[in-house]
Coordinates of C-alpha atoms and ligand atoms in Angstrom, one line a residue:
X1 CA 0.0 0.0 -0.1
X2 CA 2.8 2.3 0.8
X3 CA 4.0 2.1 -3.0
X4 CA 0.7 3.1 -4.1
X5 CA 0.3 6.0 -1.8
X6 CA 3.9 7.2 -2.9
X7 CA 2.9 6.6 -6.6
X8 CA -0.3 8.6 -6.1
X9 CA 1.6 11.7 -4.8
X10 CA 4.1 11.3 -7.6
X11 CA 1.3 11.1 -10.2
X12 CA -0.6 14.0 -8.8
X13 CA 2.5 16.1 -9.2
X14 CA 3.2 14.9 -12.8
X15 CA -0.4 14.9 -14.0
X16 CA -1.8 17.7 -12.1
X17 CA -5.0 17.8 -9.8
X18 CA -8.1 16.1 -11.0
X19 CA -6.5 13.3 -12.8
X20 CA -5.7 10.9 -9.9
X21 CA -8.5 9.4 -7.9
X22 CA -7.6 8.0 -4.4
X23 CA -10.9 8.5 -2.5
X24 CA -12.0 4.9 -1.7
X25 CA -15.7 5.6 -2.4
X26 CA -14.7 7.1 -5.7
X27 CA -12.5 4.2 -6.4
X28 CA -15.4 1.9 -6.1
X29 CA -16.9 3.3 -9.3
X30 CA -14.3 1.4 -11.0
X31 CA -14.4 -2.0 -9.0
X32 CA -15.7 -4.0 -12.0
X33 CA -16.6 -4.0 -15.7
X34 CA -19.7 -5.4 -17.4
X35 CA -19.0 -8.8 -15.6
X36 CA -20.0 -7.5 -12.3
X37 CA -19.6 -10.5 -10.2
X38 CA -15.9 -9.9 -10.0
X39 CA -15.0 -6.9 -8.0
X40 CA -11.7 -5.4 -6.9
X41 CA -11.2 -1.9 -5.8
X42 CA -8.3 -0.4 -7.7
X43 CA -5.2 1.0 -5.8
X44 CA -5.8 4.2 -7.6
X45 CA -7.3 5.5 -10.7
X46 CA -5.7 7.8 -13.4
X47 CA -8.2 9.5 -15.6
X48 CA -5.8 10.1 -18.7
X49 CA -6.3 13.1 -21.0
X50 CA -3.6 12.4 -23.5
X51 CA -0.8 10.0 -24.5
X52 CA 1.7 11.9 -22.3
X53 CA -0.6 11.2 -19.2
X54 CA -0.8 7.4 -20.2
X55 CA 3.1 7.2 -20.7
X56 CA 4.0 9.1 -17.6
X57 CA 1.7 6.8 -15.6
X58 CA 2.9 3.7 -17.0
X59 CA 6.6 4.8 -16.7
X60 CA 5.9 5.6 -12.9
X61 CA 4.3 2.2 -12.5
X62 CA 7.4 0.5 -14.1
X63 CA 9.8 2.5 -11.8
X64 CA 7.7 1.5 -8.6
X65 CA 7.1 -2.2 -9.9
X66 CA 3.4 -1.6 -9.7
X67 CA 1.0 -3.3 -12.1
X68 CA -1.5 -1.3 -14.2
X69 CA -4.7 -2.1 -16.0
X70 CA -6.3 -0.1 -18.9
X71 CA -10.0 0.6 -18.9
X72 CA -12.2 2.2 -21.6
X73 CA -16.0 2.4 -21.0
X74 CA -15.8 -0.7 -18.6
X75 CA -18.5 -2.6 -20.7
X76 CA -16.3 -5.8 -21.1
X77 CA -18.0 -9.1 -20.3
X78 CA -14.9 -11.2 -19.4
X79 CA -13.5 -9.0 -16.5
X80 CA -10.6 -7.7 -18.7
X81 CA -10.7 -4.3 -17.0
X82 CA -11.0 -5.7 -13.6
X83 CA -8.5 -3.7 -11.4
X84 CA -5.6 -4.7 -9.5
X85 CA -6.0 -3.8 -5.8
X86 CA -2.4 -2.8 -5.5
X87 CA -2.3 -1.3 -9.0
X88 CA -3.2 1.6 -11.1
X89 CA -6.3 1.7 -13.4
X90 CA -5.5 3.9 -16.3
X91 CA -8.9 5.2 -17.7
X92 CA -9.0 6.4 -21.2
X93 CA -12.5 7.5 -21.3
X94 CA -11.7 11.1 -21.5
X95 CA -9.3 10.7 -24.4
X96 CA -12.4 11.0 -26.8
X97 CA -11.5 13.3 -29.7
X98 CA -12.0 12.2 -33.3
X99 CA -8.8 13.5 -34.6
X100 CA -9.4 13.0 -38.2
X101 CA -12.1 11.7 -40.7
X102 CA -10.5 11.3 -44.1
X103 CA -12.9 9.9 -46.7
X104 CA -10.3 10.4 -49.3
X105 CA -8.4 7.4 -47.9
X106 CA -11.0 6.0 -46.1
X107 CA -9.4 6.4 -42.7
X108 CA -10.4 7.9 -39.3
X109 CA -7.9 8.7 -36.6
X110 CA -9.4 8.6 -33.1
X111 CA -8.3 8.6 -29.4
X112 CA -9.1 5.4 -27.5
X113 CA -12.0 6.6 -25.5
X114 CA -14.0 7.6 -28.4
X115 CA -17.4 5.6 -28.4
X116 CA -17.8 3.2 -31.3
X117 CA -20.9 4.7 -32.6
X118 CA -19.4 8.2 -32.6
X119 CA -17.1 7.1 -35.3
X120 CA -19.9 6.2 -37.7
X121 CA -21.9 9.5 -36.7
X122 CA -18.7 11.3 -37.7
X123 CA -18.3 9.6 -40.8
X124 CA -21.8 9.3 -42.2
X125 CA -21.8 12.8 -43.6
X126 CA -18.9 12.0 -45.8
X127 CA -20.8 8.8 -47.1
X128 CA -18.8 6.4 -44.6
X129 CA -19.3 4.4 -41.6
X130 CA -17.3 2.2 -39.1
X131 CA -18.4 -1.4 -39.8
X132 CA -17.7 -3.3 -36.5
X133 CA -20.8 -2.8 -34.3
X134 CA -21.0 -4.5 -30.9
X135 CA -24.4 -4.3 -29.5
X136 CA -22.7 -2.1 -26.9
X137 CA -21.8 0.4 -29.6
X138 CA -23.5 3.3 -27.9
X139 CA -21.2 3.0 -25.0
X140 CA -18.2 0.9 -25.6
X141 CA -14.9 2.6 -26.5
X142 CA -12.6 2.0 -29.6
X143 CA -9.6 1.1 -27.1
X144 CA -11.8 -1.5 -25.5
X145 CA -12.9 -2.7 -29.2
X146 CA -9.2 -2.9 -30.1
X147 CA -8.3 -4.6 -27.0
X148 CA -11.0 -7.3 -27.2
X149 CA -10.8 -7.6 -31.2
X150 CA -14.7 -7.0 -30.8
X151 CA -17.3 -8.1 -33.3
X152 CA -20.9 -7.4 -33.9
X153 CA -23.8 -8.4 -36.1
X154 CA -22.3 -7.1 -39.2
X155 CA -18.9 -8.6 -38.8
X156 CA -20.1 -11.6 -40.8
X157 CA -19.6 -9.6 -44.1
X158 CA -17.1 -7.1 -42.9
X159 CA -14.9 -8.9 -40.5
X160 CA -14.0 -8.2 -36.9
X161 CA -12.2 -5.1 -35.4
X162 CA -8.8 -6.4 -36.5
X163 CA -9.8 -6.0 -40.1
X164 CA -10.6 -2.4 -39.4
X165 CA -7.6 -1.2 -37.5
X166 CA -4.7 -0.2 -39.7
X167 CA -2.6 1.5 -37.2
X168 CA -2.0 2.4 -33.6
X169 CA 0.0 4.5 -31.2
X170 CA 0.5 2.6 -28.1
X171 CA 2.2 3.2 -24.8
X172 CA 4.3 -0.1 -24.4
X173 CA 4.6 -1.6 -21.0
X174 CA 8.0 0.0 -20.5
X175 CA 6.4 3.4 -20.9
X176 CA 7.8 4.0 -24.5
X177 CA 5.3 5.5 -27.2
X178 CA 5.4 3.4 -30.1
X179 CA 3.6 3.3 -33.6
X180 CA 2.3 0.1 -35.0
X181 CA 1.1 -0.2 -38.6
X182 CA 0.2 3.0 -40.3
X183 CA -2.3 4.3 -42.7
X184 CA -1.3 2.1 -45.6
X185 CA -2.9 -1.3 -45.7
X186 CA 0.2 -3.3 -45.0
X187 CA 3.2 -2.4 -43.1
X188 CA 6.5 -4.6 -43.7
X189 CA 8.0 -6.7 -40.9
X190 CA 6.1 -8.8 -38.2
X191 CA 2.5 -8.1 -37.8
X192 CA 2.8 -6.5 -34.4
X193 CA -0.4 -4.6 -34.8
X194 CA -2.2 -8.0 -35.4
X195 CA -0.7 -9.3 -32.2
X196 CA -1.7 -6.1 -30.4
X197 CA -5.4 -6.1 -31.5
X198 CA -7.1 -8.7 -29.2
X199 CA -4.3 -8.7 -26.6
X200 CA -6.7 -7.4 -23.8
X201 CA -4.6 -4.8 -22.5
X202 CA -1.6 -7.2 -21.8
X203 CA 0.7 -5.7 -24.5
X204 CA 0.4 -2.0 -23.8
X205 CA -2.3 0.7 -23.9
X206 CA -3.6 2.1 -27.2
X207 CA -3.6 5.9 -27.2
X208 CA -4.5 6.7 -30.9
X209 CA -6.1 4.3 -33.4
X210 CA -6.3 4.6 -37.1
X211 CA -9.4 2.9 -38.4
X212 CA -10.7 1.8 -41.8
X213 CA -13.9 3.4 -42.8
X214 CA -16.3 1.7 -45.3
X215 CA -18.5 3.2 -47.8
X216 CA -22.3 3.5 -46.7
X217 CA -24.0 0.9 -49.0
X218 CA -26.4 2.1 -51.6
X219 CA -29.2 -0.3 -50.4
X220 CA -30.0 -2.2 -47.2
X221 CA -32.8 -4.8 -46.9
X222 CA -33.7 -6.6 -43.8
X223 CA -36.0 -9.4 -43.0
X224 CA -37.4 -11.3 -39.9
X225 CA -38.2 -15.0 -40.4
X226 CA -40.0 -16.9 -37.8
X227 CA -39.5 -20.5 -37.5
X228 CA -41.1 -23.4 -35.4
X229 CA -37.8 -24.6 -34.4
X230 CA -34.0 -23.6 -34.1
X231 CA -33.1 -26.5 -36.4
X232 CA -35.1 -24.9 -39.2
X233 CA -33.6 -21.6 -38.6
X234 CA -30.1 -23.1 -38.5
X235 CA -30.7 -25.0 -41.7
X236 CA -31.9 -21.8 -43.3
X237 CA -28.6 -19.9 -42.3
X238 CA -26.5 -22.7 -43.7
X239 CA -28.5 -22.8 -46.8
X240 CA -28.2 -19.1 -47.4
X241 CA -24.4 -19.2 -47.0
X242 CA -24.1 -22.3 -49.1
X243 CA -26.0 -20.4 -51.8
X244 CA -23.1 -18.1 -52.0
X245 CA -24.9 -15.1 -50.5
X246 CA -23.0 -13.3 -47.7
X247 CA -25.5 -11.2 -45.8
X248 CA -24.4 -8.3 -43.8
X249 CA -25.9 -10.1 -40.8
X250 CA -27.8 -13.2 -39.9
X251 CA -28.9 -13.3 -36.2
X252 CA -30.8 -15.9 -34.4
X253 CA -32.7 -15.8 -31.2
X254 CA -34.5 -18.8 -29.6
X255 CA -37.9 -18.8 -27.8
X256 CA -36.6 -17.9 -24.4
X257 CA -34.6 -15.0 -25.8
X258 CA -37.7 -13.7 -27.7
X259 CA -39.7 -14.0 -24.5
X260 CA -37.3 -11.8 -22.7
X261 CA -37.0 -9.2 -25.6
X262 CA -40.7 -9.0 -25.8
X263 CA -41.0 -8.6 -22.0
X264 CA -38.2 -5.8 -22.1
X265 CA -38.8 -3.8 -25.4
X266 CA -42.1 -5.1 -27.0
X267 CA -40.5 -5.8 -30.3
X268 CA -43.7 -7.6 -31.5
X269 CA -42.0 -10.7 -33.0
X270 CA -44.4 -13.2 -34.5
X271 CA -46.1 -15.2 -31.7
X272 CA -45.3 -18.9 -31.0
X273 CA -41.8 -18.7 -32.9
X274 CA -39.2 -21.3 -31.6
X275 CA -36.7 -19.2 -33.3
X276 CA -36.5 -16.0 -35.4
X277 CA -33.7 -15.1 -37.9
X278 CA -33.0 -11.5 -38.8
X279 CA -31.2 -11.5 -42.1
X280 CA -29.8 -8.3 -43.5
X281 CA -28.2 -7.7 -46.9
X282 CA -26.5 -4.5 -48.2
X283 CA -24.6 -3.4 -51.2
X284 CA -25.3 -2.2 -54.6
X285 CA -29.1 -2.0 -55.2
X286 CA -29.3 -4.5 -58.1
X287 CA -27.2 -7.2 -56.3
X288 CA -29.2 -6.6 -52.9
X289 CA -32.6 -7.0 -54.7
X290 CA -31.3 -10.2 -56.6
X291 CA -30.0 -11.9 -53.3
X292 CA -33.0 -10.7 -51.2
X293 CA -35.3 -12.7 -53.3
X294 CA -33.0 -15.7 -53.1
X295 CA -32.9 -15.4 -49.2
X296 CA -36.6 -15.2 -49.0
X297 CA -36.9 -18.5 -50.8
X298 CA -34.3 -20.1 -48.7
X299 CA -36.2 -19.1 -45.6
X300 CA -39.2 -21.2 -47.0
X301 CA -39.5 -23.2 -43.8
X302 CA -40.4 -20.2 -41.8
X303 CA -44.0 -19.8 -40.9
X304 CA -43.8 -16.0 -41.2
X305 CA -41.4 -13.7 -43.0
X306 CA -41.7 -10.0 -42.4
X307 CA -39.7 -7.6 -44.8
X308 CA -38.9 -4.3 -43.3
X309 CA -40.7 -1.6 -45.2
X310 CA -38.6 1.3 -43.9
X311 CA -35.9 2.3 -41.4
X312 CA -38.4 2.4 -38.7
X313 CA -39.5 -1.1 -39.1
X314 CA -35.8 -2.2 -39.6
X315 CA -34.9 -0.6 -36.4
X316 CA -37.9 -2.4 -34.7
X317 CA -36.5 -5.8 -35.8
X318 CA -33.0 -5.0 -34.4
X319 CA -34.4 -3.5 -31.1
X320 CA -35.3 -7.0 -29.9
X321 CA -31.9 -8.4 -30.8
X322 CA -29.8 -5.6 -29.7
X323 CA -31.6 -5.6 -26.3
X324 CA -31.3 -9.2 -25.7
X325 CA -28.7 -9.4 -23.1
X326 CA -30.1 -6.9 -20.8
X327 CA -33.6 -8.2 -21.5
X328 CA -33.0 -11.6 -19.9
X329 CA -33.1 -9.5 -16.6
X330 CA -36.8 -9.5 -17.2
X331 CA -37.2 -13.2 -16.9
X332 CA -34.3 -14.1 -14.5
X333 CA -32.8 -12.2 -11.6
X334 CA -29.3 -13.4 -12.6
X335 CA -27.6 -14.6 -15.7
X336 CA -24.4 -15.4 -17.2
X337 CA -23.7 -14.1 -20.7
X338 CA -21.6 -16.8 -22.4
X339 CA -19.7 -16.4 -25.6
X340 CA -18.3 -19.3 -27.7
X341 CA -17.9 -20.1 -31.3
X342 CA -18.7 -23.2 -33.2
X343 CA -18.7 -24.0 -37.1
X344 CA -21.8 -22.8 -38.5
X345 CA -23.0 -26.1 -39.7
X346 CA -22.9 -27.5 -36.2
X347 CA -25.7 -25.1 -35.1
X348 CA -28.5 -27.4 -34.8
X349 CA -26.6 -30.2 -33.2
X350 CA -24.9 -28.0 -30.6
X351 CA -28.1 -26.4 -29.8
X352 CA -29.6 -29.7 -29.0
X353 CA -26.6 -30.6 -26.8
X354 CA -27.0 -27.2 -25.0
X355 CA -30.7 -28.3 -24.4
X356 CA -29.6 -31.6 -22.9
X357 CA -27.0 -29.9 -20.5
X358 CA -29.6 -27.3 -19.6
X359 CA -32.2 -29.9 -18.6
X360 CA -29.6 -32.2 -16.8
X361 CA -28.8 -29.2 -14.5
X362 CA -32.3 -27.8 -14.3
X363 CA -30.9 -24.5 -15.5
X364 CA -32.7 -22.5 -18.2
X365 CA -30.6 -21.3 -21.2
X366 CA -31.7 -18.7 -23.5
X367 CA -29.8 -18.5 -27.0
X368 CA -28.9 -15.3 -28.9
X369 CA -26.3 -15.5 -31.5
X370 CA -24.6 -14.3 -34.6
X371 CA -25.7 -17.4 -36.6
X372 CA -23.9 -16.4 -39.7
X373 CA -20.5 -17.0 -38.1
X374 CA -21.4 -19.6 -35.5
X375 CA -20.8 -17.1 -32.5
X376 CA -23.1 -18.3 -29.7
X377 CA -24.3 -16.2 -26.9
X378 CA -26.0 -18.7 -24.5
X379 CA -27.5 -16.7 -21.6
X380 CA -27.5 -19.0 -18.6
X381 CA -30.3 -18.0 -16.2
X382 CA -30.1 -18.5 -12.4
X383 CA -31.2 -17.1 -9.0
X384 CA -28.3 -16.3 -6.8
X385 CA -30.8 -16.2 -3.9
X386 CA -31.5 -19.9 -4.4
X387 CA -28.8 -22.1 -2.8
X388 CA -26.7 -24.0 -5.3
X389 CA -28.1 -22.3 -8.5
X390 CA -25.1 -20.1 -9.1
X391 CA -22.8 -23.1 -9.0
X392 CA -25.3 -25.0 -11.5
X393 CA -25.2 -22.1 -13.8
X394 CA -21.5 -22.0 -13.7
X395 CA -21.3 -25.7 -14.5
X396 CA -23.7 -25.3 -17.5
X397 CA -21.7 -22.4 -18.7
X398 CA -18.4 -24.3 -18.5
X399 CA -20.1 -27.4 -20.3
X400 CA -21.2 -25.1 -23.1
X401 CA -17.6 -24.1 -23.7
X402 CA -16.5 -27.8 -23.7
X403 CA -19.1 -28.3 -26.5
X404 CA -17.6 -25.4 -28.3
X405 CA -14.2 -27.1 -28.0
X406 CA -15.7 -30.4 -29.0
X407 CA -17.1 -29.2 -32.2
X408 CA -13.9 -27.6 -33.2
X409 CA -14.8 -24.1 -32.1
X410 CA -13.5 -21.7 -29.5
X411 CA -14.1 -20.5 -25.9
X412 CA -14.6 -17.0 -26.9
X413 CA -15.9 -15.3 -30.1
X414 CA -15.7 -11.5 -29.2
X415 CA -15.9 -11.0 -25.6
X416 CA -12.3 -12.0 -24.7
X417 CA -10.7 -14.3 -22.2
X418 CA -10.1 -11.7 -19.5
X419 CA -10.3 -12.9 -15.9
X420 CA -13.3 -15.0 -16.5
X421 CA -12.0 -17.5 -19.0
X422 CA -8.5 -17.8 -18.1
X423 CA -9.1 -21.0 -16.4
X424 CA -10.6 -22.5 -19.5
X425 CA -7.6 -21.7 -21.8
X426 CA -5.9 -25.1 -20.9
X427 CA -9.1 -26.9 -22.1
X428 CA -8.4 -25.4 -25.5
X429 CA -4.6 -24.8 -25.7
X430 CA -1.7 -27.3 -24.9
X431 CA 0.9 -26.1 -22.3
X432 CA 3.3 -25.4 -25.3
X433 CA 0.5 -23.4 -26.9
X434 CA 0.2 -21.3 -23.7
X435 CA 4.0 -20.9 -23.3
X436 CA 4.3 -19.7 -26.9
X437 CA 1.9 -17.0 -26.2
X438 CA 3.7 -16.2 -23.1
X439 CA 6.8 -15.6 -25.0
X440 CA 5.0 -13.1 -27.0
X441 CA 3.7 -11.3 -24.0
X442 CA 7.0 -11.4 -22.4
X443 CA 8.6 -9.7 -25.5
X444 CA 6.3 -6.6 -24.8
X445 CA 6.2 -7.0 -21.2
X446 CA 9.1 -9.0 -19.6
X447 CA 7.9 -7.8 -16.1
X448 CA 4.3 -8.7 -16.4
X449 CA 3.0 -5.3 -15.2
X450 CA 0.5 -4.8 -18.0
X451 CA -2.9 -6.2 -16.9
X452 CA -1.5 -9.2 -14.9
X453 CA -3.7 -12.2 -14.1
X454 CA -5.8 -11.9 -17.3
X455 CA -6.0 -14.3 -20.3
X456 CA -3.6 -16.8 -18.8
X457 CA -4.5 -19.4 -16.3
X458 CA -1.3 -18.9 -14.2
X459 CA 0.4 -15.7 -14.4
X460 CA 4.1 -16.5 -15.2
X461 CA 6.8 -13.9 -15.8
X462 CA 9.5 -14.6 -18.4
X463 CA 11.9 -16.2 -15.8
X464 CA 9.4 -18.6 -14.5
X465 CA 9.0 -21.1 -17.3
X466 CA 7.0 -23.9 -16.0
X467 CA 7.0 -27.7 -16.3
X468 CA 9.0 -29.4 -18.9
X469 CA 11.4 -26.8 -19.7
X470 CA 14.6 -27.2 -17.8
X471 CA 17.9 -25.4 -17.5
X472 CA 16.5 -21.9 -18.2
X473 CA 15.3 -23.1 -21.8
X474 CA 12.6 -20.6 -22.7
X475 CA 11.6 -21.5 -26.2
X476 CA 8.9 -24.2 -26.4
X477 CA 9.2 -27.1 -28.6
X478 CA 7.3 -26.1 -31.7
X479 CA 6.4 -28.6 -34.3
X480 CA 7.3 -27.6 -37.9
X481 CA 5.2 -28.6 -40.6
Ligands
FAD1 C1 -25.0 -5.1 -23.4 C2 -23.7 -5.5 -23.9 C3 -23.7 -5.8 -25.2 C4 -22.4 -6.2 -25.8 N1 -22.2 -6.6 -27.1 C5 -21.1 -7.0 -27.7 C6 -21.0 -7.4 -28.9 O1 -22.0 -7.4 -29.7 N2 -19.8 -7.8 -29.5 C7 -18.7 -7.8 -28.7 O2 -17.6 -8.0 -29.2 N3 -18.7 -7.3 -27.3 C8 -19.9 -7.0 -26.9 N4 -20.0 -6.5 -25.5 C9 -18.6 -6.4 -24.6 C10 -18.0 -5.2 -24.7 O3 -18.8 -4.1 -25.0 C11 -16.8 -5.1 -25.8 O4 -15.8 -6.1 -25.2 C12 -16.2 -3.8 -25.8 O5 -15.1 -3.8 -26.8 C13 -15.4 -3.3 -24.4 O6 -15.2 -1.9 -24.7 P1 -14.9 -1.0 -23.4 O7 -14.6 0.4 -23.8 O8 -16.1 -1.0 -22.5 O9 -13.5 -1.9 -22.6 P2 -13.3 -2.1 -21.1 O10 -14.5 -3.0 -20.6 O11 -12.9 -0.8 -20.4 O12 -11.9 -2.9 -21.3 C14 -12.1 -4.2 -22.1 C15 -10.5 -4.6 -22.2 O13 -9.9 -3.7 -23.0 C16 -8.7 -3.3 -22.3 N5 -8.5 -1.9 -22.7 C17 -9.5 -0.9 -22.7 N6 -9.0 0.3 -23.4 C18 -7.8 0.0 -23.7 C19 -6.7 0.6 -24.5 N7 -6.9 1.9 -24.7 N8 -5.7 0.0 -24.7 C20 -5.4 -1.4 -24.4 N9 -6.3 -2.0 -23.7 C21 -7.6 -1.4 -23.5 C22 -9.0 -3.4 -20.9 O14 -7.8 -3.6 -20.0 C23 -9.8 -4.8 -20.9 O15 -8.9 -5.8 -20.9 C24 -21.1 -6.1 -24.9 C25 -21.2 -5.6 -23.7 C26 -22.5 -5.3 -23.2 C27 -22.6 -4.9 -21.8

């Protein structure tokens, strides 16, 4: 604690008053992110206003041997921005200037605290938008998106955040300000920017990001198809993709998720649906018209298809889907938002298996997902007030991730590993895989001060190579094919 107190005094001197939070009540504001069941009150908080603030703080942390954690808007769902009790939480939410919108080369340059949707709002008058659209896009920051490699409904066609970040200025864990990538599409040398995107705050802190902008489509058409079963909706999804159509989005909700959305936002989806699909096509008008008719035909098993007549109806279709996470609060006091990926074609089978797990444990699971790219978001419902329910929900949640691995998928599609899923990493990766990842982490951060305790099951520093590796040998045995 003495180290933190001394650091606080030093940072007040360097950053000026108002930038360093030490009051215990105020610190509580930052005790968790969107995954509220992990809580840690940070040692102190720095409200950074510029790159120099971040660099000075990281340098001071390095000199004092104190860990630091970056935080954007704190909407993360894997505990990535969970503070360190004896560390500094560096909050970038006041760094929210859009530095440049450059339609001539389809770029935007922004500070990390800029809210995702603000980029699109700034680019729209120029005929452009920012494609990755997490459902939290009204509140989450670009810095958080970069750290999590966030996705969204429209990432099926346009790719995840990593496909839309062409450059970044970062404060490396030793406090040095470094540029990765640039405005041009492909920088020579190792793809360090690619490594940084999705690194969950463990390789440094982004203080400026250069984004790719996408031209606004000439035409957008959206339909909502109601099916009796998730099997039928899953089969329609596969048929659409197999037909060579790549919609901007294909989203699915099952009956329980629909019930929750209706209770929360009265979206008016067709009654009695076992599953709804929202399919959106965008692009040149002639192409969209042609493909839309084919999609309607491929949804032939639906008992009702609604086609959005205008933007208002389109927004209503999306309202139910975009509100789905929060909506389950209407039908359950507590819930876990799970995030995993499976091959799209395995959707019907995996949904059956999730149903079996759910029934076996007596725990309800609502399913909402980016069906087009197999990214599941099972919402595991429980009541923390009922003894044993939280434990059963946790067991179901873990079993769902096991299913994702079994079917050749992943333990996270877009919410990151953070604190929450670090324990699942060994289920998906071998010890050698994890050690290889640690080598990369250590190349950026040999002292392990950047967001320690996240992503990896056992925090290890470079000198602490575990298990099979003897005699100070750091390199893992990598098979060469
Ligand atoms: C209702 C709801 C819906 C959501 N929907 C989606 C969705 O559709 N798709 C999706 O992908 N996610 C979704 N999320 C999760 C979340 O919004 C995203 O992960 C988002 O990118 C987090 O941004 P943030 O600014 O809140 O980051 P934070 O929660 O503050 O931080 C997230 C991680 O990023 C790191 N970090 C933050 N800023 C920086 C920086 N400048 N440099 C380096 N590291 C940094 C933190 O250390 C932490 O590890 C949703 C969340 C909610 C609550």
